[in-house]
XYZ file of C-alpha atoms in Angstrom:
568
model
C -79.498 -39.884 35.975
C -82.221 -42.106 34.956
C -82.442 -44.283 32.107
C -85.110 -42.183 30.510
C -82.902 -38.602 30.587
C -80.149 -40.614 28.879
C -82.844 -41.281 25.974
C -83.864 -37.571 25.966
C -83.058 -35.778 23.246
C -79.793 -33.387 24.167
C -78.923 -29.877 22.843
C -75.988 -28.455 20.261
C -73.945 -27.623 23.250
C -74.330 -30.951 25.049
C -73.007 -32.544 21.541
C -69.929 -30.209 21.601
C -66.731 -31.750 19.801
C -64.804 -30.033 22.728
C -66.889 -31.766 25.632
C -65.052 -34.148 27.585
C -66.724 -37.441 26.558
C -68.380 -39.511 29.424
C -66.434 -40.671 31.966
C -63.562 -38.341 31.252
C -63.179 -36.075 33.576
C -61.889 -32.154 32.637
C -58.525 -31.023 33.721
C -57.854 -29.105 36.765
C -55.961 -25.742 36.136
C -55.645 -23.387 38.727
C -55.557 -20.108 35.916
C -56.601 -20.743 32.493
C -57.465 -23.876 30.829
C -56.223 -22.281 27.271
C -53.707 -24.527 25.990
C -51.172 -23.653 22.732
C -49.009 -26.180 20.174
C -46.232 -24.399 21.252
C -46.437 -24.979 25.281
C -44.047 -27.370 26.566
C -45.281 -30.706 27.759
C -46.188 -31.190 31.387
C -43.125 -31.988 33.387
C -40.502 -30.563 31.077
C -39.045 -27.162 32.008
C -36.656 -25.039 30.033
C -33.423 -24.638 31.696
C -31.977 -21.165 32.625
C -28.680 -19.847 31.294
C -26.494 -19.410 33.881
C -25.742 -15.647 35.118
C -28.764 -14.241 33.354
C -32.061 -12.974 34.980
C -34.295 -13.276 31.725
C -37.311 -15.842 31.765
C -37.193 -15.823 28.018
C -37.424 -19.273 26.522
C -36.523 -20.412 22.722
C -37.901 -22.903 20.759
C -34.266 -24.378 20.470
C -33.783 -24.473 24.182
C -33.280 -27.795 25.592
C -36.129 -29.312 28.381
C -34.951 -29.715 31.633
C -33.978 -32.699 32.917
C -32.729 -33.331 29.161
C -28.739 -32.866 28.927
C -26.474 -31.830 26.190
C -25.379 -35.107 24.617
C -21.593 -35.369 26.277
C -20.290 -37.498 23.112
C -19.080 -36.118 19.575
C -22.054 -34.784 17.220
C -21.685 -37.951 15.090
C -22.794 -39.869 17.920
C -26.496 -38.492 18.310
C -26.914 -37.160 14.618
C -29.689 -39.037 12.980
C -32.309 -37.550 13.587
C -34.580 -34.918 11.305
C -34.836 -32.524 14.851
C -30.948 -33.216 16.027
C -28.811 -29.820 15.434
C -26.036 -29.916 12.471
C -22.306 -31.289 14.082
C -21.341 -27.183 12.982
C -23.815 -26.213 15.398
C -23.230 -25.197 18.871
C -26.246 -24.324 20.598
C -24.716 -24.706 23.907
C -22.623 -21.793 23.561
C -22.022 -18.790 26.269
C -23.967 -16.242 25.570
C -22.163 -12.751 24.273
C -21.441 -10.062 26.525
C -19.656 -7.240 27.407
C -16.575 -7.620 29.891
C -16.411 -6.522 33.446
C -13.781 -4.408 32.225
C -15.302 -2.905 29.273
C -13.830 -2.945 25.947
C -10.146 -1.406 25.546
C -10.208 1.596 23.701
C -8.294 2.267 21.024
C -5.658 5.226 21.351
C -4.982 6.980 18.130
C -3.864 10.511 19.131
C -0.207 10.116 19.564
C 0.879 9.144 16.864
C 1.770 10.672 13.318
C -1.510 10.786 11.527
C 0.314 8.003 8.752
C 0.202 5.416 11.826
C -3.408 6.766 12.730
C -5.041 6.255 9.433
C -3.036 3.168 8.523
C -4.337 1.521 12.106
C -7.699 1.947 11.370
C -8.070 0.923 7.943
C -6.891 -1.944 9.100
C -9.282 -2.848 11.286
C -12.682 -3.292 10.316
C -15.390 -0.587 10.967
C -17.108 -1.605 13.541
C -13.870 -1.500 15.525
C -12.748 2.314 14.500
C -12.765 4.437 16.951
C -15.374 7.523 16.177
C -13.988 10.988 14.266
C -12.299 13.769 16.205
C -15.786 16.260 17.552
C -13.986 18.918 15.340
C -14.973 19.238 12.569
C -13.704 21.442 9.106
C -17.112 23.268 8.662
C -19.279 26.289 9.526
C -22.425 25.008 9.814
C -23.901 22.502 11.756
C -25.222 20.324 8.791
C -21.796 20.064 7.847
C -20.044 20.019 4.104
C -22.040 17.985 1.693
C -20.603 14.630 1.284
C -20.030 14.379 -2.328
C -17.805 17.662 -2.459
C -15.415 15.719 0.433
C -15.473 12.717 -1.496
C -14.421 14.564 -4.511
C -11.914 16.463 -2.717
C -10.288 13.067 -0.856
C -10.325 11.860 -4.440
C -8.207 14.259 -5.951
C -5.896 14.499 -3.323
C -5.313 10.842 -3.658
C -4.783 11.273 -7.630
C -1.967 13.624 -6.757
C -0.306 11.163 -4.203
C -0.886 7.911 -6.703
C 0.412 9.822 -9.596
C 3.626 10.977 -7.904
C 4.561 7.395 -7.433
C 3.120 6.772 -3.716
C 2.461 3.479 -2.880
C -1.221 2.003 -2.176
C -1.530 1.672 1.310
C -0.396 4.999 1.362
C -2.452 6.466 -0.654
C -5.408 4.976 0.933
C -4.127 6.250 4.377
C -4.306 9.650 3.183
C -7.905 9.659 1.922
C -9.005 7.877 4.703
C -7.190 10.770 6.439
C -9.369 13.789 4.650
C -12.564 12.123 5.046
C -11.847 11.644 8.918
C -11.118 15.223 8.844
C -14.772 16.351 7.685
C -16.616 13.715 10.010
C -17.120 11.058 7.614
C -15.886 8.171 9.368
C -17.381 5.215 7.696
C -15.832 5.191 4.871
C -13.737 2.899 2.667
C -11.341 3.818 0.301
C -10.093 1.073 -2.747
C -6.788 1.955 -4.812
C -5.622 -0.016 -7.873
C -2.862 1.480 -9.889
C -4.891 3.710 -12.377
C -8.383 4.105 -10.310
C -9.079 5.095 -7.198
C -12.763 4.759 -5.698
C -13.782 5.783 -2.098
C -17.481 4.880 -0.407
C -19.597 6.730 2.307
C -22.519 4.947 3.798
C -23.905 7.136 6.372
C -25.832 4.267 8.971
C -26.372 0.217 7.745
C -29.972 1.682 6.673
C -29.204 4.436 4.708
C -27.721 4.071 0.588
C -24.382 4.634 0.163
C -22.500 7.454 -1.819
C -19.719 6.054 -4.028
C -17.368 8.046 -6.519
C -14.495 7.309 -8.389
C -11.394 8.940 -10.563
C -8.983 7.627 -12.480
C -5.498 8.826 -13.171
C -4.569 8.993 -16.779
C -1.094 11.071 -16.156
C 2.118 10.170 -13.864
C 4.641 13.139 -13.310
C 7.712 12.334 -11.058
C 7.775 15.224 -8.561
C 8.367 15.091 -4.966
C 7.973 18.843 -4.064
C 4.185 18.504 -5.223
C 4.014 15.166 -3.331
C 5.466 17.111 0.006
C 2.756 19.928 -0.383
C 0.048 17.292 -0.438
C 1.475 15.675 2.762
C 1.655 18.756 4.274
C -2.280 19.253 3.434
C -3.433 16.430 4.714
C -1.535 16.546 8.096
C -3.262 19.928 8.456
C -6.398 18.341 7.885
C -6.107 15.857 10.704
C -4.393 17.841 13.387
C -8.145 18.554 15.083
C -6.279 22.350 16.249
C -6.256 23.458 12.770
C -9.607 24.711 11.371
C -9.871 24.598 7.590
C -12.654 24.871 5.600
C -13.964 22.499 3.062
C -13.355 25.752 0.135
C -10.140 26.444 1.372
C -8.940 22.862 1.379
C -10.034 22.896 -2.497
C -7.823 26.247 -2.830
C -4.614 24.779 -1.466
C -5.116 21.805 -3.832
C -5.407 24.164 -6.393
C -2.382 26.457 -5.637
C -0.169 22.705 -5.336
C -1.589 21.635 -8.855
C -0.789 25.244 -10.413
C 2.610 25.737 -9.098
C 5.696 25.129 -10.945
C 8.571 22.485 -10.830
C 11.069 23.783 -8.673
C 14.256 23.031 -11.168
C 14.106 24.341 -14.730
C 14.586 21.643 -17.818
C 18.318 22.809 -17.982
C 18.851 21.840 -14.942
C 17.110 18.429 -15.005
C 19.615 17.265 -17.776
C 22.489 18.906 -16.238
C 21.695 16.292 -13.092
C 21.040 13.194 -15.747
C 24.639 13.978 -16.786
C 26.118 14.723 -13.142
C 23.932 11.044 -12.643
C 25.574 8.712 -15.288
C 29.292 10.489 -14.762
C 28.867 9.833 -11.376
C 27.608 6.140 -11.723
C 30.847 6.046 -13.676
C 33.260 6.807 -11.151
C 31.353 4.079 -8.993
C 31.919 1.481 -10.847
C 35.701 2.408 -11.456
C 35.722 4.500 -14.579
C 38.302 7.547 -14.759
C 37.816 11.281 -15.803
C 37.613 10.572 -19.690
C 34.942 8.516 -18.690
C 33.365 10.837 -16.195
C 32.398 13.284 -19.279
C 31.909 10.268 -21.629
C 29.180 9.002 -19.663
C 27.952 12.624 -18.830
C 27.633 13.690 -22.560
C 26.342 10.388 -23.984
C 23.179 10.563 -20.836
C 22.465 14.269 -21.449
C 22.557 13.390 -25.031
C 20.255 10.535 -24.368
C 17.698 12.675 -22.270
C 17.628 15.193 -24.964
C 16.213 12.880 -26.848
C 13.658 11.522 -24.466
C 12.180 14.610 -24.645
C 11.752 15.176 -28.111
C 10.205 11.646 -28.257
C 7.801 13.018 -25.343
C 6.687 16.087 -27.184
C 5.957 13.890 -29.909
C 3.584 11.908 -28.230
C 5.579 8.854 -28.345
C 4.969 5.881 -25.356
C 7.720 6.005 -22.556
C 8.707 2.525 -23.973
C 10.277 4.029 -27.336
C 11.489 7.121 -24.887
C 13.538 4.845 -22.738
C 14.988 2.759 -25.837
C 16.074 6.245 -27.286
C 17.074 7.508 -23.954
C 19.363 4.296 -23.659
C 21.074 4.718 -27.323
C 23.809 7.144 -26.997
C 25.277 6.427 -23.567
C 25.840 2.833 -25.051
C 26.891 4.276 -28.689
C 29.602 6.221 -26.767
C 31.288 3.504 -25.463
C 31.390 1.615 -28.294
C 33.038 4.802 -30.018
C 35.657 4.565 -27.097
C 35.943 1.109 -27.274
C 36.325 1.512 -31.551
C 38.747 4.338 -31.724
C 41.275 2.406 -29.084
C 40.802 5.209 -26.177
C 42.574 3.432 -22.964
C 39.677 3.766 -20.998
C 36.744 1.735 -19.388
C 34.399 1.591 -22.291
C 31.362 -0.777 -19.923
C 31.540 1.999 -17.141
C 30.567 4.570 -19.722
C 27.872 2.085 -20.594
C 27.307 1.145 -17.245
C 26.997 4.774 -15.969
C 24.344 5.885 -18.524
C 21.924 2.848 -16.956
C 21.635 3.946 -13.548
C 20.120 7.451 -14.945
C 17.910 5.132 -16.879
C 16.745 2.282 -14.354
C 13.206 2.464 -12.541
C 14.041 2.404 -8.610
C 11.393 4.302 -8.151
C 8.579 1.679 -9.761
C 10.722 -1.355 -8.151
C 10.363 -0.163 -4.490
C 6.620 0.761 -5.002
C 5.534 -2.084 -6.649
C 7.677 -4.718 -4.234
C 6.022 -2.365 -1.153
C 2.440 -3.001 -2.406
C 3.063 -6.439 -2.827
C 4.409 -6.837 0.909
C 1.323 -4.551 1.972
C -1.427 -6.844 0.426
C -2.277 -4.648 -2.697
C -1.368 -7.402 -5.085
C -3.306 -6.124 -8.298
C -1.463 -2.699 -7.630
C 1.837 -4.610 -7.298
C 1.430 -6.244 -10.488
C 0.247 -3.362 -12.514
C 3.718 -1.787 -11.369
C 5.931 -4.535 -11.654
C 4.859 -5.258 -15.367
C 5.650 -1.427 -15.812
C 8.991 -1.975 -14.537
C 9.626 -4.898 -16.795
C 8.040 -3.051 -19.620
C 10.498 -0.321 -19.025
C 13.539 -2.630 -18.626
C 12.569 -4.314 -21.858
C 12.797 -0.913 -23.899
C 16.488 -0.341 -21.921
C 17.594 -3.462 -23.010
C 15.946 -3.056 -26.833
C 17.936 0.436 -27.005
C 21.300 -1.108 -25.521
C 21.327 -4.217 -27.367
C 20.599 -2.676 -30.913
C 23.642 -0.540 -30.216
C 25.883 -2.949 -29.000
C 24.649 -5.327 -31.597
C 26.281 -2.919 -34.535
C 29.152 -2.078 -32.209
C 30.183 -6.041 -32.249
C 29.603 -5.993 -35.864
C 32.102 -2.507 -36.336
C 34.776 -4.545 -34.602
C 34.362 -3.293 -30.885
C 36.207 -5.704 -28.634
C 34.107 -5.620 -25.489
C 34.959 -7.752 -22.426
C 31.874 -8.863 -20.594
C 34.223 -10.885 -18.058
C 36.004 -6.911 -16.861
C 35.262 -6.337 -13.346
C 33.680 -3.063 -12.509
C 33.856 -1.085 -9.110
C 36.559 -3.229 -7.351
C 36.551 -0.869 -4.210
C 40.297 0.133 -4.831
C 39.198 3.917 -4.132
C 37.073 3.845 -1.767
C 36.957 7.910 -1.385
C 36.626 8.099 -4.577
C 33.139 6.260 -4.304
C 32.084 7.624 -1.703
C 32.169 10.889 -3.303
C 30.299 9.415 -6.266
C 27.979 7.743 -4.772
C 26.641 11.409 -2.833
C 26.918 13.045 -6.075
C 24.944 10.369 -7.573
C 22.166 10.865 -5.064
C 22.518 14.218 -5.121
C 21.930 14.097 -8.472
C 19.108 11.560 -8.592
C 17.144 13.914 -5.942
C 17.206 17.081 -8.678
C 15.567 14.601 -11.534
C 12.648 13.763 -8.774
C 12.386 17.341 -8.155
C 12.663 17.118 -4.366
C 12.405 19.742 -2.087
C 15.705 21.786 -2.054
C 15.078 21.355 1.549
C 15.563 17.504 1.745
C 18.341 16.938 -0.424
C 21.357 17.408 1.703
C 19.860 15.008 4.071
C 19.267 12.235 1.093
C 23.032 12.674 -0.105
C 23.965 11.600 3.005
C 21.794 8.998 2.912
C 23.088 7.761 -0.213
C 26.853 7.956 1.100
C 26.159 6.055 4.174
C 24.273 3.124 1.968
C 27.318 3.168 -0.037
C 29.709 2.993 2.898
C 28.179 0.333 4.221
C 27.411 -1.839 1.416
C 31.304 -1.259 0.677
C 32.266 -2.767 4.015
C 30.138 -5.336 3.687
C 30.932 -6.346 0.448
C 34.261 -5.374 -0.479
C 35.803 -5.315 2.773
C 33.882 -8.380 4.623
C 33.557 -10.323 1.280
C 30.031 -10.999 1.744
C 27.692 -11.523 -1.168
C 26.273 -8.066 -3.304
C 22.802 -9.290 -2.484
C 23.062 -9.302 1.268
C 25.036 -6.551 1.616
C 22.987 -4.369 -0.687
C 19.639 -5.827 0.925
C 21.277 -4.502 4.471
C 21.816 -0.921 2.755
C 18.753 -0.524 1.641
C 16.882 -1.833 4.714
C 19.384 1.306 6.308
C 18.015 3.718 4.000
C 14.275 2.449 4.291
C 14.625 2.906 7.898
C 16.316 6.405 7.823
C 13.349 7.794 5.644
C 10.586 6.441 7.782
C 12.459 8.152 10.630
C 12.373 11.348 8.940
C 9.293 11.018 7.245
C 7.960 10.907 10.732
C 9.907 13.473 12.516
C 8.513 15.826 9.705
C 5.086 14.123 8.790
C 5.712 13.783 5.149
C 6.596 11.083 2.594
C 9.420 8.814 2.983
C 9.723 8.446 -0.771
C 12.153 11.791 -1.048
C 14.475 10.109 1.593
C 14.646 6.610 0.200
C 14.199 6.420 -3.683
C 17.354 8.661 -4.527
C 19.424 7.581 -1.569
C 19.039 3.819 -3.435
C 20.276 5.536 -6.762
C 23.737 3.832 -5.558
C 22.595 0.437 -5.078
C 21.123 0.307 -8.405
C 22.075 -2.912 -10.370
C 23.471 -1.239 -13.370
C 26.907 -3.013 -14.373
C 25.210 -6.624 -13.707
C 22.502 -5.393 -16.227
C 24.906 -4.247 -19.017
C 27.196 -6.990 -18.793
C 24.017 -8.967 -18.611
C 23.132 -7.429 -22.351
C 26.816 -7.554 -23.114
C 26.722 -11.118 -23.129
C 23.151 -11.412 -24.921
C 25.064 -9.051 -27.757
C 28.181 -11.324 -28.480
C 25.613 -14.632 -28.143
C 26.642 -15.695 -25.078
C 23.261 -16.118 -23.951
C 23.875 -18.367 -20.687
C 26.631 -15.977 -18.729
C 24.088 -12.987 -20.596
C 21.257 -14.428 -18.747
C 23.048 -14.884 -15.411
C 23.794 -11.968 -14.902
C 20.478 -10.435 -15.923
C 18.802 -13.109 -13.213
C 22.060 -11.502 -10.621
C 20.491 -7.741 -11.833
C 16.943 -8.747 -10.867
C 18.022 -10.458 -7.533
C 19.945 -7.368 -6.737
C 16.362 -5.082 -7.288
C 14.579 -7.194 -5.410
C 16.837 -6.664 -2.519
C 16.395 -3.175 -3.076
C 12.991 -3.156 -2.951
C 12.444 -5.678 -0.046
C 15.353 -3.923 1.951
C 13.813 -0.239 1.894
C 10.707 -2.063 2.723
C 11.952 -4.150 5.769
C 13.645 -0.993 6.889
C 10.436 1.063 7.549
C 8.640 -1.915 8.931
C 11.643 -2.187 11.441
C 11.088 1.847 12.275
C 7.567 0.687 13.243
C 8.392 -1.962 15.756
C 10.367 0.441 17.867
C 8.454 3.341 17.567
C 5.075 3.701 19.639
C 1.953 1.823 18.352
C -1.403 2.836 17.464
C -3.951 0.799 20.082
C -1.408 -1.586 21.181
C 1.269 -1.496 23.720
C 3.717 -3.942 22.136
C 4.831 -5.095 18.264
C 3.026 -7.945 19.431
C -0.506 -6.055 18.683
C 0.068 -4.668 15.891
C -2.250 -5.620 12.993
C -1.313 -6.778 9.652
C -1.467 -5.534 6.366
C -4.614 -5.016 4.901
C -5.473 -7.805 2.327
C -3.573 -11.113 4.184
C -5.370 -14.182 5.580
C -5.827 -13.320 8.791
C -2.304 -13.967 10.594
């Protein structure tokens, strides 16, 4: 190029910002010259994950010949582009096993251990509904009526004194049944909610109920087991309506022992407590009048619309006045075992072992709720006995809070109390007339061993009651699973024996006659006695699991935990 033709005048496109300026020269590229701010720099490569096939580069991936710093993330942090010490970006990537993911085997086991299984594991895990399903149609039932319907069969469980875990178990149960498997039911002690979310992109349907009335009775409580263990068995085809219809038909039907009857057992209850604890004949019918007197009067404070507080502090009145009229008009008899027997018709077992059980299961609002009612309860026994004894210390009644009850001198004698106490105990929860020779002997055998224990091995009440109840708690989760009902009818009046009624009423004895310190004692000995109740029955049904076959697991050592824990 001459000098001249460097003068001349050039165009727009020899003036392009994009030519290569003179001297320069243009890169060579064998395919496209297009370059991007995201390509990597000449001579850096990304690195391929090992075992993977895929091209596919990140914007996070290291260049090659760069490698992960070997040191701790402290050592190369400084930088604005260096990764957080909390992030790995080195790790594996995820993938499915050469042997695939173990299934989950939930079909043979009582549907109690099915439901229970997968409600505690989380939903992603679960394995998918049974193909049959309880409907016609192909659409299938609409999901608010099942909701509704899972909702008031949980009411009926959680009203008849069921614990939470339970309870949840069993709606999980129905809504299984009609093919709605993600679901997640929540029970506190007075509301129960359950929630259905179809996919993750579709809204979910939430209801709710709340249960205003509690009614002890165990026959109703069977009848709703025995629904919802038709509703899972995948061989039995019921319909959403005629689901609704048995529900009905158990809420309509009557109480299988008339009122007559009911107080005729709180009497056979507080005569037989009596003989337990050493009291004779005289006091047999003491204690029997003075607790059918007492219940007589419960129920005119109920149809009055008085709280169960004020009916428990009446209730608690005349077995205690009785013994102070005993103890006034010089009878030779046990006066406290009069006394004594008309608390064990009056003490909540029943609220003790469920609220201890859903505090062991995780449901620690639940537990609470029914703990307080249990102290609330025990508070308007101890009102009642105290303002009786009170005026019977004033009359002149010389009552010994240092007399030793039950001494195990007659040890047939007790034994034959202690089955008619249960026996007893099992009409006032209006059991199944099926189930209650099997919970009198129950009841006997707790006695006979806490009596060997005890009296014979001279090992300490707590212990030796905490080992008969664990007996009892594991004899109704037996037969709660050998007939695929509740364990509550075989455990709650079988305890009746265990019950901590002498250590209470000397307990309130010694409040009475202001000895505050032994009063107090003995109270703390009465609450350490319950909780061994409580924790016994509960150990015992946990033990029942570990031998019997698990859901998904082939040892104990796979079982999950409860529900709410930390992850243990």
């Amino acid at each position: 190029m001459t000098e001249a033709e460097d003068r001349k005048p050039q165009s727009d496109e020899a003036r392009s910002a994009f030519r290569p300026p003179v001297g320069v020269g243009a890169p060579v590229d064998d395919e496209s010259s297009t370059t991007s701010e995201f390509e990597i720099p000449q001579g850096l490569a990304v690195p391929r994950h090992a075992g993977t096939e895929s091209e596919t580069t990140s914007e996070f991936a290291l260049p090659e010949g760069l490698d992960a710093p070997s040191g701790t993330p402290a050592d190369f942090e400084g930088s604005a582009f260096s990764m957080p010490s909390t992030y790995h970006a080195w790790s594996p990537a995820t993938f499915t096993p050469a042997s695939g993911v173990p299934a989950v085997n939930l079909t043979d086991v009582p549907w109690q251990d099915r439901m229970r299984a997968m409600l505690r594991m989380p939903v992603a895990d679960r394995p998918a509904p049974e193909p049959s399903q309880k409907h016609d149609d192909e659409t299938g039932p609409a999901v608010p009526r099942v909701l509704d319907l899972t909702l008031r069969i949980g009411e009926l469980l959680l009203a008849g004194g069921e614990g939470a875990e339970d309870v949840e178990a069993a709606m999980f149960a129905v809504c299984r049944s009609y093919g709605l498997d993600r679901c997640e039911p929540n029970v506190t002690f007075t509301l129960l909610s359950i929630s259905h979310q179809p996919s993750l992109v579709d809204d979910p349907v939430t209801a709710s109920r709340t249960v205003r009335r509690r009614g002890t009775d165990y026959t109703r409580l069977a009848a709703v087991f025995h629904l919802v263990d038709d509703l899972s068995d995948p061989d039995t085809q019921i319909s959403l309506e005629e689901a609704y219809r048995r529900l009905a038909e158990i809420r309509r039907n009557r109480h299988p022992y008339p009122t007559w009857v009911l107080t005729v057992a709180s009497g056979l209850l507080a005569g037989a407590a009596s003989l337990l604890v050493g009291g004779g004949l005289t006091v047999f019918f003491a204690a029997m009048f003075g607790s059918m007197l007492g219940d007589r009067l419960a129920w005119l404070c109920a149809g009055r619309g008085l709280p169960e507080f004020y009916q428990f502090a009446v209730a608690a009145m005349p077995p205690a006045a009785m013994g102070v009229v005993l103890t006034v008009t010089h009878v030779d008899v046990k006066a406290s075992a009069v006394i004594t027997g008309g608390l064990f018709a009056l003490l909540p077992g029943r609220a003790l072992v469920a609220g201890v059980q859903d505090g062991l299961t995780g449901f620690y609002i639940t537990a609470a709720a029914r703990l307080l009612e249990v102290m609330y309860f025990f508070v308007s026994i101890v009102a009642g006995v105290l303002v009786v004894l009170y005026f019977g210390v004033q009359l002149g009644a010389e009552l010994n809070p240092d007399a030793k009850l039950g001494t195990g001198d007659e040890p047939f004698v007790q034994i034959f109390a202690s089955m008619l106490l249960s026996l007893a105990f099992a009409i006032l929860l209006q059991q199944e007339r099926s189930t209650v020779l099997a919970v009198t002997l129950n009841g006997g055998v707790a006695w006979c061993v806490y009596g060997a224990m005890h009296f014979a091995g001279g090992i300490s009440p707590v212990a030796s009651t905490a080992a008969a109840a664990g007996l009892v708690g594991l004899f109704g989760q037996l037969m709660s699973r050998y007939r695929f009902a509740s364990a509550l009818p075989y455990t709650t009046a079988a305890i009746g024996p265990l019950l901590p009624g002498s250590a209470t009423y000397f307990g309130l004895l010694g409040i009475a006659q202001s000895e505050v310190d032994s009063g107090l004692l003995s109270l703390s000995n009465a609450v350490a006695l319950a909780m061994a109740i409580a924790i016994g029955v509960n150990l015992g049904g946990e033990i029942s699991r570990l031998f019997l076959k698990v859901p998904g697991a082939a040892s104990a050592a796979g079982r999950r935990a409860a529900k709410r824990t930390r992850g243990f």
